[in-house]
Amino acid sequence: MTRRLPLLLLLLAACPAPDRPPAAAVQEAARPAAPVRVEDFARFRWIEGTWRGTGGGVDAFFERYSMIDDSTLIRYTFSDSTLSTISDSTPIGLRGGRVLDPTEDPDWQVTAFDSTSWRFEHLRDPGRAFTWRSENPATWTAHLESPQGARTYTLTRIPSP
């Protein structure tokens, strides 16, 4: 199965990253993972729903987040505003006390969190990170960082039909 990054991460991924180092080097390259318990992961439920993203000089994009169990969140990316075609799906999961994105062959891990925000840092390129922050029940922001600079996107809840 070929995995494509959703649009939001694709923007961050557009910055060149070095080739993947051996697995032993991965742990040295990244900040330590924040220890996360199942109860902590449940705090992530604020992100559940369907969202319209704007900002950063890109066209609007559309995503849905769904908790499928107590340790797995699925991110769906849609090709357009009709929300009829899923262009990508990625599991974000709590595995062994760490939150990984995606769950299999992860590129990102959570290094800090609280009740309203989750910070993910790249496992092999420490200069790349993103933070998801709940602003209120209808809005959250994604702040992306790379050596080339930072961008912030605003995601607004799309009401269920």
GROMACS .gro file of C-alpha atoms in nm:
model
  161
    1MET     CA    1   0.000   0.000   0.000
    2THR     CA    2   0.144   0.335  -0.099
    3ARG     CA    3   0.104   0.600   0.164
    4ARG     CA    4   0.062   0.964   0.063
    5LEU     CA    5   0.089   1.249   0.305
    6PRO     CA    6  -0.227   1.451   0.351
    7LEU     CA    7  -0.215   1.802   0.212
    8LEU     CA    8  -0.133   1.964   0.545
    9LEU     CA    9   0.174   1.745   0.595
   10LEU     CA   10   0.260   1.753   0.225
   11LEU     CA   11   0.327   2.123   0.261
   12LEU     CA   12   0.578   2.052   0.536
   13ALA     CA   13   0.718   1.751   0.353
   14ALA     CA   14   0.792   1.963   0.045
   15CYS     CA   15   1.107   2.079   0.218
   16PRO     CA   16   1.389   1.840   0.128
   17ALA     CA   17   1.474   1.592   0.400
   18PRO     CA   18   1.786   1.382   0.425
   19ASP     CA   19   1.779   1.012   0.335
   20ARG     CA   20   1.653   0.790   0.614
   21PRO     CA   21   1.934   0.697   0.850
   22PRO     CA   22   1.960   0.351   1.006
   23ALA     CA   23   1.701   0.279   1.277
   24ALA     CA   24   1.960   0.323   1.553
   25ALA     CA   25   2.018   0.682   1.440
   26VAL     CA   26   1.648   0.764   1.449
   27GLN     CA   27   1.629   0.767   1.827
   28GLU     CA   28   1.934   0.995   1.848
   29ALA     CA   29   1.801   1.240   1.586
   30ALA     CA   30   1.464   1.313   1.744
   31ARG     CA   31   1.365   1.466   2.077
   32PRO     CA   32   1.234   1.200   2.311
   33ALA     CA   33   0.873   1.098   2.272
   34ALA     CA   34   0.634   1.226   2.535
   35PRO     CA   35   0.505   0.931   2.737
   36VAL     CA   36   0.134   0.900   2.657
   37ARG     CA   37  -0.125   0.685   2.834
   38VAL     CA   38  -0.461   0.575   2.697
   39GLU     CA   39  -0.628   0.839   2.918
   40ASP     CA   40  -0.401   1.105   2.766
   41PHE     CA   41  -0.475   0.990   2.412
   42ALA     CA   42  -0.848   1.027   2.485
   43ARG     CA   43  -0.785   1.403   2.523
   44PHE     CA   44  -0.730   1.403   2.147
   45ARG     CA   45  -1.104   1.363   2.087
   46TRP     CA   46  -1.143   1.737   2.030
   47ILE     CA   47  -1.004   1.678   1.680
   48GLU     CA   48  -1.278   1.435   1.578
   49GLY     CA   49  -1.495   1.565   1.297
   50THR     CA   50  -1.474   1.703   0.945
   51TRP     CA   51  -1.270   2.019   0.884
   52ARG     CA   52  -1.202   2.283   0.618
   53GLY     CA   53  -0.845   2.410   0.630
   54THR     CA   54  -0.729   2.750   0.508
   55GLY     CA   55  -0.418   2.965   0.524
   56GLY     CA   56  -0.056   2.948   0.425
   57GLY     CA   57  -0.125   3.064   0.072
   58VAL     CA   58  -0.285   2.736  -0.039
   59ASP     CA   59  -0.633   2.647  -0.160
   60ALA     CA   60  -0.879   2.522   0.099
   61PHE     CA   61  -0.833   2.157   0.196
   62PHE     CA   62  -1.062   1.909   0.367
   63GLU     CA   63  -0.990   1.649   0.635
   64ARG     CA   64  -1.180   1.421   0.874
   65TYR     CA   65  -1.048   1.271   1.198
   66SER     CA   66  -1.213   0.969   1.361
   67MET     CA   67  -1.118   0.773   1.673
   68ILE     CA   68  -1.167   0.409   1.584
   69ASP     CA   69  -1.065   0.272   1.925
   70ASP     CA   70  -0.890   0.390   2.242
   71SER     CA   71  -0.549   0.400   2.073
   72THR     CA   72  -0.603   0.481   1.704
   73LEU     CA   73  -0.711   0.799   1.529
   74ILE     CA   74  -0.761   0.792   1.151
   75ARG     CA   75  -0.701   1.104   0.940
   76TYR     CA   76  -0.886   1.112   0.607
   77THR     CA   77  -0.799   1.365   0.340
   78PHE     CA   78  -1.059   1.453   0.075
   79SER     CA   79  -0.990   1.561  -0.280
   80ASP     CA   80  -1.241   1.849  -0.270
   81SER     CA   81  -1.523   2.018  -0.082
   82THR     CA   82  -1.781   1.757  -0.181
   83LEU     CA   83  -1.614   1.518   0.065
   84SER     CA   84  -1.710   1.236  -0.172
   85THR     CA   85  -1.360   1.105  -0.252
   86ILE     CA   86  -1.104   1.014   0.010
   87SER     CA   87  -0.761   1.080  -0.136
   88ASP     CA   88  -0.564   0.953   0.165
   89SER     CA   89  -0.609   0.791   0.503
   90THR     CA   90  -0.346   0.770   0.774
   91PRO     CA   91  -0.360   0.603   1.115
   92ILE     CA   92  -0.216   0.797   1.407
   93GLY     CA   93  -0.177   0.565   1.700
   94LEU     CA   94  -0.072   0.515   2.056
   95ARG     CA   95   0.177   0.230   2.050
   96GLY     CA   96   0.404   0.136   2.338
   97GLY     CA   97   0.338   0.464   2.519
   98ARG     CA   98   0.420   0.679   2.214
   99VAL     CA   99   0.190   0.856   1.966
  100LEU     CA  100   0.315   0.786   1.613
  101ASP     CA  101   0.210   0.929   1.275
  102PRO     CA  102   0.157   0.713   1.084
  103THR     CA  103   0.135   0.414   1.316
  104GLU     CA  104   0.333   0.183   1.086
  105ASP     CA  105   0.674   0.308   0.964
  106PRO     CA  106   0.630   0.640   1.148
  107ASP     CA  107   0.774   0.970   1.035
  108TRP     CA  108   0.646   1.172   1.334
  109GLN     CA  109   0.608   1.126   1.709
  110VAL     CA  110   0.444   1.336   1.979
  111THR     CA  111   0.707   1.509   2.192
  112ALA     CA  112   0.474   1.729   2.400
  113PHE     CA  113   0.102   1.759   2.468
  114ASP     CA  114  -0.157   1.907   2.699
  115SER     CA  115  -0.537   1.915   2.702
  116THR     CA  116  -0.556   2.140   2.394
  117SER     CA  117  -0.242   2.076   2.188
  118TRP     CA  118  -0.022   1.800   2.046
  119ARG     CA  119   0.331   1.864   1.915
  120PHE     CA  120   0.471   1.619   1.658
  121GLU     CA  121   0.838   1.619   1.563
  122HIS     CA  122   0.995   1.444   1.268
  123LEU     CA  123   1.190   1.134   1.364
  124ARG     CA  124   1.472   1.180   1.114
  125ASP     CA  125   1.480   1.556   1.057
  126PRO     CA  126   1.470   1.742   1.390
  127GLY     CA  127   1.410   2.080   1.224
  128ARG     CA  128   1.060   1.975   1.114
  129ALA     CA  129   0.759   1.979   1.349
  130PHE     CA  130   0.392   2.060   1.367
  131THR     CA  131   0.156   2.148   1.651
  132TRP     CA  132  -0.218   2.096   1.648
  133ARG     CA  133  -0.397   2.329   1.891
  134SER     CA  134  -0.767   2.339   1.974
  135GLU     CA  135  -0.886   2.699   1.978
  136ASN     CA  136  -1.252   2.623   2.054
  137PRO     CA  137  -1.498   2.343   1.962
  138ALA     CA  138  -1.533   2.477   1.607
  139THR     CA  139  -1.171   2.573   1.526
  140TRP     CA  140  -0.816   2.445   1.560
  141THR     CA  141  -0.482   2.548   1.416
  142ALA     CA  142  -0.194   2.356   1.266
  143HIS     CA  143   0.139   2.531   1.305
  144LEU     CA  144   0.405   2.380   1.076
  145GLU     CA  145   0.776   2.443   1.126
  146SER     CA  146   1.072   2.366   0.901
  147PRO     CA  147   1.420   2.509   0.854
  148GLN     CA  148   1.270   2.723   0.575
  149GLY     CA  149   1.018   2.889   0.809
  150ALA     CA  150   0.679   2.841   0.970
  151ARG     CA  151   0.316   2.852   0.856
  152THR     CA  152  -0.012   2.836   1.040
  153TYR     CA  153  -0.335   2.691   0.900
  154THR     CA  154  -0.681   2.731   1.050
  155LEU     CA  155  -0.924   2.440   1.041
  156THR     CA  156  -1.294   2.511   1.082
  157ARG     CA  157  -1.548   2.242   1.165
  158ILE     CA  158  -1.787   2.143   0.888
  159PRO     CA  159  -2.120   2.056   1.051
  160SER     CA  160  -2.247   1.704   0.998
  161PRO     CA  161  -2.543   1.684   0.758
   0.00000   0.00000   0.00000
